[in-house]
Structures are given as structure tokens and as C-alpha cells.
Tab-separated table of C-alpha atoms and ligand atoms in Angstrom:
chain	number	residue	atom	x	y	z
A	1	UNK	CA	8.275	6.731	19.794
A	2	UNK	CA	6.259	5.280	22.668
A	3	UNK	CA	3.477	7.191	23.712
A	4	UNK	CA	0.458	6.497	26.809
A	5	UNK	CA	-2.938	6.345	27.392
A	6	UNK	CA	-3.507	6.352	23.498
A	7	UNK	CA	-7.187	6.297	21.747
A	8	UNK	CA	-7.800	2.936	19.694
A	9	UNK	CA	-10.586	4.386	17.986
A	10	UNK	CA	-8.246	5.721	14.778
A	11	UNK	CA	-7.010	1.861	14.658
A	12	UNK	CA	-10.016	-0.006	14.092
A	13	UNK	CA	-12.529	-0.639	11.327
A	14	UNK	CA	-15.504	-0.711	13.903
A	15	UNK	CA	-15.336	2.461	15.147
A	16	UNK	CA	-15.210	1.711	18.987
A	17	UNK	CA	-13.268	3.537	21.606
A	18	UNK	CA	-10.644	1.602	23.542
A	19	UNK	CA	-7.593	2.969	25.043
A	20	UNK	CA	-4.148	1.439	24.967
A	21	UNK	CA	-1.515	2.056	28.072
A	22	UNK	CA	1.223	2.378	25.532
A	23	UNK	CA	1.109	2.666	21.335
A	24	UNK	CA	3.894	2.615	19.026
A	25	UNK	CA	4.131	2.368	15.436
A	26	UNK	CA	7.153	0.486	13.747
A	27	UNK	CA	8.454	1.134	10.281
A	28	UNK	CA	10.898	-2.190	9.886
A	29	UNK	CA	12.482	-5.103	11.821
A	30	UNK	CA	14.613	-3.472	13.273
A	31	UNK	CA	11.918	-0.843	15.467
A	32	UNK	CA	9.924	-3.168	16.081
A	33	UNK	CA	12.822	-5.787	17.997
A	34	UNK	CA	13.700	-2.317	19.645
A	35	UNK	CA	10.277	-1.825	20.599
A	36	UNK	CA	9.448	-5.290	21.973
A	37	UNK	CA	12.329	-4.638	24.313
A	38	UNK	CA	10.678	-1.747	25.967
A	39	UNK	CA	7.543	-2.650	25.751
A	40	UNK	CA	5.411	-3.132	28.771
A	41	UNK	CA	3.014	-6.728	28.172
A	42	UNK	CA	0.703	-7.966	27.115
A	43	UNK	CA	2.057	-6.668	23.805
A	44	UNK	CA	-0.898	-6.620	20.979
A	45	UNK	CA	0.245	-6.541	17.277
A	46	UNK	CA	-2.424	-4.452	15.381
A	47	UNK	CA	-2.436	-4.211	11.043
A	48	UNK	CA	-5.449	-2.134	9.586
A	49	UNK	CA	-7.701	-2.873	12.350
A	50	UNK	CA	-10.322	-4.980	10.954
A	51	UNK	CA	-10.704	-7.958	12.159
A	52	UNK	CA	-10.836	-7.307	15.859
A	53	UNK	CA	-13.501	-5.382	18.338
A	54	UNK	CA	-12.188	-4.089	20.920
A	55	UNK	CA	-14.460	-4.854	24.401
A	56	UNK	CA	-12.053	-3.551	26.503
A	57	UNK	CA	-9.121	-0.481	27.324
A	58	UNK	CA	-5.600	-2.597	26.550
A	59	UNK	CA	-3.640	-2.660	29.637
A	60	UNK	CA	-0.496	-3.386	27.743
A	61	UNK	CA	1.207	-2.047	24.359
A	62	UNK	CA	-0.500	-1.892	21.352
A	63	UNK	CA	2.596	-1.995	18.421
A	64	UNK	CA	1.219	-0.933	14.750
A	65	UNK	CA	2.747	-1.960	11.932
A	66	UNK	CA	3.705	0.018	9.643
A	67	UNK	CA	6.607	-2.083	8.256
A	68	UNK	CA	6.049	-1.288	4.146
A	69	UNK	CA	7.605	-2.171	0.625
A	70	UNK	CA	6.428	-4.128	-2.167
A	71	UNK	CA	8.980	-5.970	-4.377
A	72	UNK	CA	9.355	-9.052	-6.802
A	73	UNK	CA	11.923	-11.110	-5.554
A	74	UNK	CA	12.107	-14.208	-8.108
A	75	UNK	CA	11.119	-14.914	-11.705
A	76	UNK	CA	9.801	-17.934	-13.144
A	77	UNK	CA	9.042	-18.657	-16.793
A	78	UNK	CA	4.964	-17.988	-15.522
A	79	UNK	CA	5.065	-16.530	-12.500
A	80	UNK	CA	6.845	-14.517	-9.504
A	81	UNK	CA	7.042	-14.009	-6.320
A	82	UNK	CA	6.181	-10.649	-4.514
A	83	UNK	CA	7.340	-10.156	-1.303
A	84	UNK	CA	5.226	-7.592	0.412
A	85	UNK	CA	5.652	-5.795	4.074
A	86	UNK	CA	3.418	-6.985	6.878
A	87	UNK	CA	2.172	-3.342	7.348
A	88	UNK	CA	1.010	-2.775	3.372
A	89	UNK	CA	-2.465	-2.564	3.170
A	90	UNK	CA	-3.572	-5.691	1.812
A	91	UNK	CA	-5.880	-3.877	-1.356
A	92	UNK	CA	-2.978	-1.459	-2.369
A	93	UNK	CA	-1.162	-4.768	-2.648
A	94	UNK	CA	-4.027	-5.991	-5.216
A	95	UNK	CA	-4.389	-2.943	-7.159
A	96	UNK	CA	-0.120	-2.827	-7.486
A	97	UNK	CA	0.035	-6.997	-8.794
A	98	UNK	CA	-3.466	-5.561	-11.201
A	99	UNK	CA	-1.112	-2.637	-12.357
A	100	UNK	CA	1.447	-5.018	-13.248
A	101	UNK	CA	-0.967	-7.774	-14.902
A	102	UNK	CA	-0.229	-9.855	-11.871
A	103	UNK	CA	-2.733	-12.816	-11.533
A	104	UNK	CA	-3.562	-14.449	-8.363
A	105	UNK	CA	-5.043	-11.347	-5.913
A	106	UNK	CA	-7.705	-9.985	-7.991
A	107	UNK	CA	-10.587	-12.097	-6.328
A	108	UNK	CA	-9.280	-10.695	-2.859
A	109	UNK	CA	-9.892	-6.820	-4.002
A	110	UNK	CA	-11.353	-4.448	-1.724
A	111	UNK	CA	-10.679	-6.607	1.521
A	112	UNK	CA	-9.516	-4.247	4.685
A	113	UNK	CA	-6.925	-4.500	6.282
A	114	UNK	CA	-3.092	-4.784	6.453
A	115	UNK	CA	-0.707	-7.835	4.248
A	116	UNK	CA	0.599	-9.163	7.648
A	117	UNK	CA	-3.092	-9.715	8.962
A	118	UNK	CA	-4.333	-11.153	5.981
A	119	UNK	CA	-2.458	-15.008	7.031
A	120	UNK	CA	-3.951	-15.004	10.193
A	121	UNK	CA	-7.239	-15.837	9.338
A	122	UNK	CA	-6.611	-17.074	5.386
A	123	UNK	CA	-8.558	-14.147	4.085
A	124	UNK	CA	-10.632	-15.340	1.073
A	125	UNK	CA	-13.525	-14.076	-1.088
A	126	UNK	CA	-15.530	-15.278	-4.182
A	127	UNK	CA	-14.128	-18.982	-4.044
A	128	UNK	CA	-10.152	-17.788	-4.196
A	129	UNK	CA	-8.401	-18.267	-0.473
A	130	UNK	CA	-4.672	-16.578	0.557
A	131	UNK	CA	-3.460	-20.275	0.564
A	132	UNK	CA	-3.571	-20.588	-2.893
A	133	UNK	CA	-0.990	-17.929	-3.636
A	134	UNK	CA	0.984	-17.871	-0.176
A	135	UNK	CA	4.892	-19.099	-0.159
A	136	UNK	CA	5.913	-17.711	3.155
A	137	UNK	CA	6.571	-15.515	5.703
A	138	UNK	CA	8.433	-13.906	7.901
A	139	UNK	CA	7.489	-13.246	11.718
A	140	UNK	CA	9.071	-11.594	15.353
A	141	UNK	CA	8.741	-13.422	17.897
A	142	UNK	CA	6.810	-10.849	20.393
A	143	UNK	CA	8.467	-12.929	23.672
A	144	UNK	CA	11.988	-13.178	21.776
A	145	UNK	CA	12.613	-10.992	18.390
A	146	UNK	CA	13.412	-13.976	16.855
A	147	UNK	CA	12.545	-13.736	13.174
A	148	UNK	CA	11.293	-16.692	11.718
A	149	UNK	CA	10.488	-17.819	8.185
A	150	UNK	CA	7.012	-20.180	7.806
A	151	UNK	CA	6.462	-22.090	4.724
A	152	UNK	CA	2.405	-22.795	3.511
A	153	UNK	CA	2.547	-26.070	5.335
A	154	UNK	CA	3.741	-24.637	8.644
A	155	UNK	CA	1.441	-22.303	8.631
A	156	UNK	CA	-1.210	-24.495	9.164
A	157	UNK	CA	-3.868	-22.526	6.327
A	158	UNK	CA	-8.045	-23.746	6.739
A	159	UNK	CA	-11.653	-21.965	6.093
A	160	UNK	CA	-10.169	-18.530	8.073
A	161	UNK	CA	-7.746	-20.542	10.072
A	162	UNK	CA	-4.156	-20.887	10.813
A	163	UNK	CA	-1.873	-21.617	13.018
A	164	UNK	CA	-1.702	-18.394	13.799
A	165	UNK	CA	-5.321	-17.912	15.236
A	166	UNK	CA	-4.053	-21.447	16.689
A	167	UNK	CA	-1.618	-22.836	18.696
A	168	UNK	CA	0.826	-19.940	18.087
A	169	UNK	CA	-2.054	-17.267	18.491
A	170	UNK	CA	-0.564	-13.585	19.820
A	171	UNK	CA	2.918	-14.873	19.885
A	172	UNK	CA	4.086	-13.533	16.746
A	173	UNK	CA	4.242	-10.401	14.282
A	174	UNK	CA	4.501	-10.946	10.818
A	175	UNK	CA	6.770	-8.707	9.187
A	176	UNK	CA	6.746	-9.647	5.638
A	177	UNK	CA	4.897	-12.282	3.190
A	178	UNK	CA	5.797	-13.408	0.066
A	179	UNK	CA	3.313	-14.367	-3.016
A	180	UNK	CA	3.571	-16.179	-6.154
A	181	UNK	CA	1.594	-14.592	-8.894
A	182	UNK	CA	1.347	-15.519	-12.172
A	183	UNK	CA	2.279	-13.492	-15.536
A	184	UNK	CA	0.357	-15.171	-17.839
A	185	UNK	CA	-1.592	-18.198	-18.014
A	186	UNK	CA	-3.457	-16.870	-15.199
A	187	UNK	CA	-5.596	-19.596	-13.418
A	188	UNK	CA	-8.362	-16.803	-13.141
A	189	UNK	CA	-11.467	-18.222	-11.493
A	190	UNK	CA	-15.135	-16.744	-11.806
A	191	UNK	CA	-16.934	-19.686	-10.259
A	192	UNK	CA	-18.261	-17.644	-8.197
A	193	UNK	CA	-21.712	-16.508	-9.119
A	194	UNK	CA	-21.925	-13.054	-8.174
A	195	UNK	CA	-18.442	-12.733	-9.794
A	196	UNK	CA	-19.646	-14.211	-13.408
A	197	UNK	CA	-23.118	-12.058	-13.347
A	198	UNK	CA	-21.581	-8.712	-13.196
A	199	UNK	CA	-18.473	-9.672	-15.289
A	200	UNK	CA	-21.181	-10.630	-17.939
A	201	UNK	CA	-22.976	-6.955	-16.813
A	202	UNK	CA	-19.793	-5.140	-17.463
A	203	UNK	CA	-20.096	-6.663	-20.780
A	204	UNK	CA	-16.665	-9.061	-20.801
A	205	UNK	CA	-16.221	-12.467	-21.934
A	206	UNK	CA	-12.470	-12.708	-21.373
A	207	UNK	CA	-11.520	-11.264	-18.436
A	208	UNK	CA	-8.058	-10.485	-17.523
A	209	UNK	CA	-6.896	-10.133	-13.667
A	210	UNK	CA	-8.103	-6.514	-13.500
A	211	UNK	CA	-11.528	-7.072	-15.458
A	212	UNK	CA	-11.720	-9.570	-12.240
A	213	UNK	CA	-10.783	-7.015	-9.878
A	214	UNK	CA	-12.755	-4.391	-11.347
A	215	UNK	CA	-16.052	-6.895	-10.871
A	216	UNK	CA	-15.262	-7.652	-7.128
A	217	UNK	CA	-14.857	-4.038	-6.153
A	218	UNK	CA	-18.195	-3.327	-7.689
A	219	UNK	CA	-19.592	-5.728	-5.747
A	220	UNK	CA	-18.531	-5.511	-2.360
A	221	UNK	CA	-19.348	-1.777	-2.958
A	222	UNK	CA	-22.845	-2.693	-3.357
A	223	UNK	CA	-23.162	-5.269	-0.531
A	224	UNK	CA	-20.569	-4.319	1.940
A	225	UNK	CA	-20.319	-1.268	4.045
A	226	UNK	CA	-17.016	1.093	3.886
A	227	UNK	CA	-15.665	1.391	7.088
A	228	UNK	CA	-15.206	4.882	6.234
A	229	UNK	CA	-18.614	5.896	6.095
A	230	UNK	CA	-20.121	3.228	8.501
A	231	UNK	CA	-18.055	1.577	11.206
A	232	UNK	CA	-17.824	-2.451	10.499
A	233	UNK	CA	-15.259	-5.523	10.658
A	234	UNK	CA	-16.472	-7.977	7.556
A	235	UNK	CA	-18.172	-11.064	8.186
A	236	UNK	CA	-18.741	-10.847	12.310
A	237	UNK	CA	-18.991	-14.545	11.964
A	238	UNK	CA	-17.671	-17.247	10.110
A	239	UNK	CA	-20.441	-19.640	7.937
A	240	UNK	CA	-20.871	-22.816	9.654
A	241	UNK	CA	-20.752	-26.238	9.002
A	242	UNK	CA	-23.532	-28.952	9.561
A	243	UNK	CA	-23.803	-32.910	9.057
A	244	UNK	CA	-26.589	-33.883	7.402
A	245	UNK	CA	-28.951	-34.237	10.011
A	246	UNK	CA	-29.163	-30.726	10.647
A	247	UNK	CA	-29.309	-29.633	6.806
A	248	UNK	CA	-32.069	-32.100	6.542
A	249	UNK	CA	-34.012	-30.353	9.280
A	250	UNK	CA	-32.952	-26.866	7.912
A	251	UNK	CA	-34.415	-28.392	3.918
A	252	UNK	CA	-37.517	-29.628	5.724
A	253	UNK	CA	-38.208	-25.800	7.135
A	254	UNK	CA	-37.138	-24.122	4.133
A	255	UNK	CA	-37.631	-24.073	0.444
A	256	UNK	CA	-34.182	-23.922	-1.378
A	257	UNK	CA	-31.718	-22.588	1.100
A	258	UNK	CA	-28.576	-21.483	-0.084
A	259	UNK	CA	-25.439	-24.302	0.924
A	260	UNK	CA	-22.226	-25.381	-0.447
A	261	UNK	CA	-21.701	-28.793	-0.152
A	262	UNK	CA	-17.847	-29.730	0.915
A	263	UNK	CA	-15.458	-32.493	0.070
A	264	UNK	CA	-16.246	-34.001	3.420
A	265	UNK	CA	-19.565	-34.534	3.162
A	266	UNK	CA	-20.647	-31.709	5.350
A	267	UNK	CA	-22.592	-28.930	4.588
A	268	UNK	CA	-21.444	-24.870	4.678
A	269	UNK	CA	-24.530	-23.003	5.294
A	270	UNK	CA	-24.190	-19.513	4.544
A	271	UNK	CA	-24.315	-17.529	8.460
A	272	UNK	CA	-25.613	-14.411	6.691
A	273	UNK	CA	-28.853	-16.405	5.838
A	274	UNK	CA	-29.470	-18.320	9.193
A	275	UNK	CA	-29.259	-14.778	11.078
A	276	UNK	CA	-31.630	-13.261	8.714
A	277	UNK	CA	-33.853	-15.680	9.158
A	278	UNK	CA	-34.143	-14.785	12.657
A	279	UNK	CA	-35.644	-11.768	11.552
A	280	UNK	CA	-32.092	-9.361	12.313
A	281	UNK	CA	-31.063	-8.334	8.991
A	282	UNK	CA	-31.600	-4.350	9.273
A	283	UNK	CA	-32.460	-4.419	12.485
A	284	UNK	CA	-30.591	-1.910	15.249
A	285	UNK	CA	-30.442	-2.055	18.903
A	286	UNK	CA	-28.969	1.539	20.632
A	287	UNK	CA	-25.845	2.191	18.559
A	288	UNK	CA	-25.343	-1.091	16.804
A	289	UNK	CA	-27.234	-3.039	13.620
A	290	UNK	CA	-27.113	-6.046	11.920
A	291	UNK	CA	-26.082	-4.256	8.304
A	292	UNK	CA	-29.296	-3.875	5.952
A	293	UNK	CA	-27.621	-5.373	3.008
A	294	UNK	CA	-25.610	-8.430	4.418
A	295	UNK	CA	-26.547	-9.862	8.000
A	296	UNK	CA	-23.393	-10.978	8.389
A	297	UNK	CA	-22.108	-7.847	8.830
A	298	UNK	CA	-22.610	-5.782	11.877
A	299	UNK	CA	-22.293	-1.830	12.202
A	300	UNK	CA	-21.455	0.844	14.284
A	301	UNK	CA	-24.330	3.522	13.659
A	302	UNK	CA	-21.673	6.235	15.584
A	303	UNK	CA	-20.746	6.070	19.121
A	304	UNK	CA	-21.304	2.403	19.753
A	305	UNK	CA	-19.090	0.383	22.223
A	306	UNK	CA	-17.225	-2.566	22.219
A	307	UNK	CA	-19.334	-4.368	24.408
A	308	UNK	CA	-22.447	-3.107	22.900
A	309	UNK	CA	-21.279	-4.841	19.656
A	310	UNK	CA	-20.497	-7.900	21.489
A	311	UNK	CA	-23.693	-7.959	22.968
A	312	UNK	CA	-25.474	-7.705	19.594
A	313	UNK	CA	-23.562	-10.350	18.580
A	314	UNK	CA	-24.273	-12.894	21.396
A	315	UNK	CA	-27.875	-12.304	21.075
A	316	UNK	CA	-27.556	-13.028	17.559
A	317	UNK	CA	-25.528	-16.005	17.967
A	318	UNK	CA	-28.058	-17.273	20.576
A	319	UNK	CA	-30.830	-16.673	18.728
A	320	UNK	CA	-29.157	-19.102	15.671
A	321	UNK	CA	-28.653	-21.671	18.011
A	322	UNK	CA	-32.001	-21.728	19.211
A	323	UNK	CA	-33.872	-21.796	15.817
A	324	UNK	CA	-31.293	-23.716	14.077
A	325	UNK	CA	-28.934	-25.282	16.572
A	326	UNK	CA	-26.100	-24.001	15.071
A	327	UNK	CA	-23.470	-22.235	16.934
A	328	UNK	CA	-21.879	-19.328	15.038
A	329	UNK	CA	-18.160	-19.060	15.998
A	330	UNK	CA	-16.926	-15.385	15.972
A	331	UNK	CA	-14.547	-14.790	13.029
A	332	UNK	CA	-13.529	-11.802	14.343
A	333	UNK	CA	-11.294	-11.621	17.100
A	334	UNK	CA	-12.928	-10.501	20.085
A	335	UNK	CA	-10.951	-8.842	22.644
G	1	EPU	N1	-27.308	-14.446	2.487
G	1	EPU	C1	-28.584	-14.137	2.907
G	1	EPU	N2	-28.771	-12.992	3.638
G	1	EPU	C2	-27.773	-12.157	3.950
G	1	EPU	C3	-26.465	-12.469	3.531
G	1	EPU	C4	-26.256	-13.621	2.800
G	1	EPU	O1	-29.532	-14.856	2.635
G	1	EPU	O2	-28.045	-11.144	4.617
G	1	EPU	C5	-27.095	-15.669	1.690
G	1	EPU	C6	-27.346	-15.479	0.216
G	1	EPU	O3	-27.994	-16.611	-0.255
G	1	EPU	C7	-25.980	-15.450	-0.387
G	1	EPU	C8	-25.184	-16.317	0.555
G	1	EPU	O4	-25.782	-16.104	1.830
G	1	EPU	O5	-26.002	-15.981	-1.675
G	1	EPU	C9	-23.713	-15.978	0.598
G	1	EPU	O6	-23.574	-14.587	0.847
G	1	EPU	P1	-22.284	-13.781	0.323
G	1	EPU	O7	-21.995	-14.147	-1.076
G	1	EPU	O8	-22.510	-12.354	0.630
G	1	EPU	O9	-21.105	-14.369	1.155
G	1	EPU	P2	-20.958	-14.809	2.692
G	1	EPU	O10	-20.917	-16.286	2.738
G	1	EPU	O11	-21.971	-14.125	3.547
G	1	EPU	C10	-18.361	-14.927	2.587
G	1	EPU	C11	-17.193	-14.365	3.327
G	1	EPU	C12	-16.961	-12.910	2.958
G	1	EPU	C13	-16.723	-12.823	1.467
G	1	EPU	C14	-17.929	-13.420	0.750
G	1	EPU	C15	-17.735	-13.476	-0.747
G	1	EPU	C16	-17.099	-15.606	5.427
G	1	EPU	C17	-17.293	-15.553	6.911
G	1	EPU	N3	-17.398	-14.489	4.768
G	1	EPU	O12	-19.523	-14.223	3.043
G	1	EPU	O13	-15.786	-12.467	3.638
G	1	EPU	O14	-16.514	-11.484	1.061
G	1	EPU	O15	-18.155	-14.766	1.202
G	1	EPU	O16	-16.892	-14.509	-1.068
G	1	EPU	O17	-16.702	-16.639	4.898
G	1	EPU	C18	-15.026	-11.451	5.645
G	1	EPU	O18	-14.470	-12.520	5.882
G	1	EPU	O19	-14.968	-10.470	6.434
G	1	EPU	C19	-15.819	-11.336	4.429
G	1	EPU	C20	-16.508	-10.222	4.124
């Protein structure tokens, strides 16, 4: 049912108050084709919330979705695919393919938000990206109702990137997404540093999928707020990367700083480190901070707005530019 003039606040990780001219929540295809009928534009298709800050009331309709199921709908000798609905939460998803000895999600525990978000922006943690699992999936057209099917390639996947943050950005609602997973001969992967120290804490040599998952929840407990408890939306921003020239300068300036080095040649320098360089890590201004355990992250102490959040951020991003000349791109959407 539609209903006006509808708080936001409930409906995203960050805690702000926004207020949408018409909300409704759909349950399968079928609502939410009924819904886009009726529903007055711009038409904004929210999951769990938290990826976006909201900087301003929505003049249009806000549709949730709440379009649910999990199911395996082939087998292979090693693996199968899981076709999950858009409006899942993406971690109950992880902790169902862990209950079933599913490999493939565990390295993507404990991320918020919904299944039909987590394409947009190729969620990915502790070197394993959505990509590497992701078959297809299904979408509504918000101008048409069309549904669609998108294969990987279609979708367009890069570093939180598709072509769905792209070229086809707001135009679509993903309804469903479909997974391969493996049953055994999982290709688990603890590259990840972070990942391999408290795997060897927990006292395991030979992880399975859930020893895996088990190790990433621990951690992002201990270095990433719960939106429950403090208002947040992940990484604010996404890590950048630099040619040579400006790593060089960065190397002169610094002893050791931490960097990935791509297959490009460029250089990913974590954002978390440039903006705590800049002296902002722990810092808060009014209702907002720049979380004490990861700068990336920033917080909603209580009562913060939108704008206040966005205005934290721009001063942060400016004052990265003007140390480093780097320009942080937002990774969350901003709107
Ligand atoms: N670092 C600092 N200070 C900080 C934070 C980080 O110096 O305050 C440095 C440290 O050297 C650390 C390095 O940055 O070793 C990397 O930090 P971390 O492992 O916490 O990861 P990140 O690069 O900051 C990315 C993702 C996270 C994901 C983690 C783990 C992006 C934008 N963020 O963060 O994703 O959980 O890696 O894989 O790529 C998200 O997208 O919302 C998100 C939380």
C-alpha cells in the first residue's frame, strides 16, 4: 500500500532524516510492476539502505524491496547456483550458503545491506569481489516493467562499479540474482592479511567456508561500526588510484605507506590512510565524525543531517586533495 509524507530515517544505515512524498514496499514482481504504474516520479529503488545518504526530502516515490526467497536452482558436479531475491539481506544470504557448506560468500560476511544492492557497486571485502561468483540477474525496468535478465559481462562489474552505477544508473530494480557456489573444492582465499592473522588466532590451519566467515565477522566487528549502535554507510569513499608520480611523492613524505600495486601499473592507495593523515581519524564536527577505528568510515553521533554528513565529507575530500592531490570519489551514493 502507498502511503505519503513517509520518514526515511528507518531506511537508512546513516541514521539521517529525509522524507519521501510517497513509500511503498513490494514483496514480488508482480507489486512492484503494479506499483511502478502508480507511482508518482522520480521513483527511487531503496534495498537495506546502506550505501546512500540522503541530503535531501525525496520529492518522488521511494519503492523498498522486499522481494525475498533463497533457492538452488542448478547442480553441477562442484558447484550450484543460488538464486536469491533482490530484497534478501545480503549477510542472511552468507550465513544460509555457510549453513549449507556453500563456498564462494564467506569473505563477503557481515556486509549491510540488501542481495539486489549488492551488484550495483560489486560489493567486495578481504580480496574476494561479487564478480567472482555472479551469473545473473534479473531487473524491472522502473520507466517500463520490463524484466530483464543481465549476464556478468553485461553487467559491466569493476573496483565498486557497474553498469548499474553507470550508464543504466536509477533505471532499473533488480529483483533477483543468481550465484554459483561451490560444494567442495572450494577456491577459499585468505590472501588477505587481516583474514590469515586471526584465522591463525582462532587457532585453524584448514579452514572451511564458515571458519572463513567466522574470521571476517570478527573482524569487521572490531574495526567497523554496527549501524545499529552507531549510524554509518561503509567505506564513505572508495580507495584511489595514482600513477607513479604521485606514489613517488607520497614514498618520498612517508616511510612505508600501505599500497597495492595493480595489474596496470597503477597504484591503490588505501583512502582510509590518506584521510588520517590529515589528522581526521576520530575527529567530530557537531553531529558527525570521521569513525575512531577506520577513517574511512564516517558516523552519525545521533541527530546528524544529511547535509551535515556531506559537508564532513567535502572537507575531508578537500583536505586529501590538497595534501596529496588526490581526489576521493564518493562510493556512496549521495543524494
Ligand atoms: N588504514 C589506515 N587508517 C585507517 C584505515 C585504514 O591507515 O583509518 C590503512 C591501513 O594500512 C590498512 C589499509 O588502510 O591496512 C586498508 O584498510 P582496511 O583493510 O580496513 O580496508 P579499506 O581499504 O579501508 C576496503 C573496502 C571495505 C572492505 C575492506 C576489507 C573500499 C572502499 N573499502 O577498505 O569495504 O571491508 O577493504 O576488504 O574498497 C565498503 O565498501 O563499505 C567497505 C567497508
Amino acid at each position: 500500500m502507498m502511503t505519503h509524507n513517509v520518514s526515511l530515517r528507518p531506511y537508512n544505515t546513516f541514521g539521517v532524516e529525509a522524507v519521501a512524498a510517497a513509500f511503498l514496499e513490494v514483496t514480488s514482481v508482480g507489486e512492484l510492476r503494479i506499483a511502478l504504474r502508480q507511482a508518482k516520479p522520480p521513483v527511487l529503488v531503496l534495498g537495506g539502505g546502506s550505501n546512500v545518504l540522503f541530503t535531501r526530502d525525496w520529492p518522488g516515490t521511494v519503492v523498498r524491496n522486499a522481494i525475498r526467497g533463497i533457492e538452488v536452482v542448478r547442480r553441477f558436479p562442484h558447484r550450484v547456483w543460488v538464486r536469491a531475491g533482490g530484497g534478501e539481506a545480503w549477510h542472511e544470504l552468507v550465513m544460509w550458503a555457510v549453513r549449507q557448506g556453500l563456498g564462494g560468500l564467506e569473505n563477503l560476511s557481515l556486509i549491510p545491506g540488501s542481495v539486489g544492492a549488492a551488484p550495483v557497486q560489486n560489493i567486495g571485502a578481504y580480496g574476494a569481489e561479487l564478480q567472482e561468483v555472479f551469473v545473473s540477474l534479473e531487473a524491472v525496468e522502473l520507466a517500463t516493467g520490463r524484466l530483464r535478465r543481465f549476464s556478468r559481462r553485461e553487467c559491466q562489474f569493476g573496483y565498486r562499479d557497474s553498469l548499474f552505477k553507470q550508464r543504466e544508473k536509477g533505471r532499473w530494480c533488480i529483483t533477483a540474482v543468481t550465484l554459483s557456489l561451490t560444494t567442495e573444492r572450494h577456491r577459499l582465499n585468505t590472501s588477505y592479511s587481516d583474514v590469515a592473522r586471526m584465522l591463525a588466532d582462532m587457532g585453524i590451519a584448514q579452514p572451511t567456508p564458515a571458519d572463513i566467515s567466522e574470521a571476517v565477522v570478527r573482524i569487521r566487528r572490531a574495526k567497523l561500526p554496527d549501524p545499529a549502535h552507531l549510524g554509518n554507510c561503509g567505506s564513505f569513499f572508495k580507495n584511489p588510484e595514482v600513477n607513479l608520480q604521485v606514489w613517488e611523492n607520497i614514498r618520498r613524505h612517508h616511510s612505508n605507506p600501505p599500497h597495492y600495486l595493480l595489474p596496470n601499473g597503477r597504484i591503490k592507495v588505501p583512502a582510509g590512510w590518506l584521510i588520517e593523515q590529515c589528522g581526521w581519524k576520530g575527529r567530530r564536527i557537531g553531529n558527525v565524525g570521521c569513525y575512531e577505528k577506520q577513517a574511512l568510515v564516517l558516523v552519525n553521533h545521533g541527530g546528524a543531517t544529511g547535509q551535515e554528513a556531506y559537508a564532513l565529507a567535502q572537507a575531508i575530500a578537500a583536505s586529501v586533495a590538497d595534501r596529496f592531490g588526490i581526489v576521493l570519489e564518493p562510493e556512496v551514493n549521495v543524494l
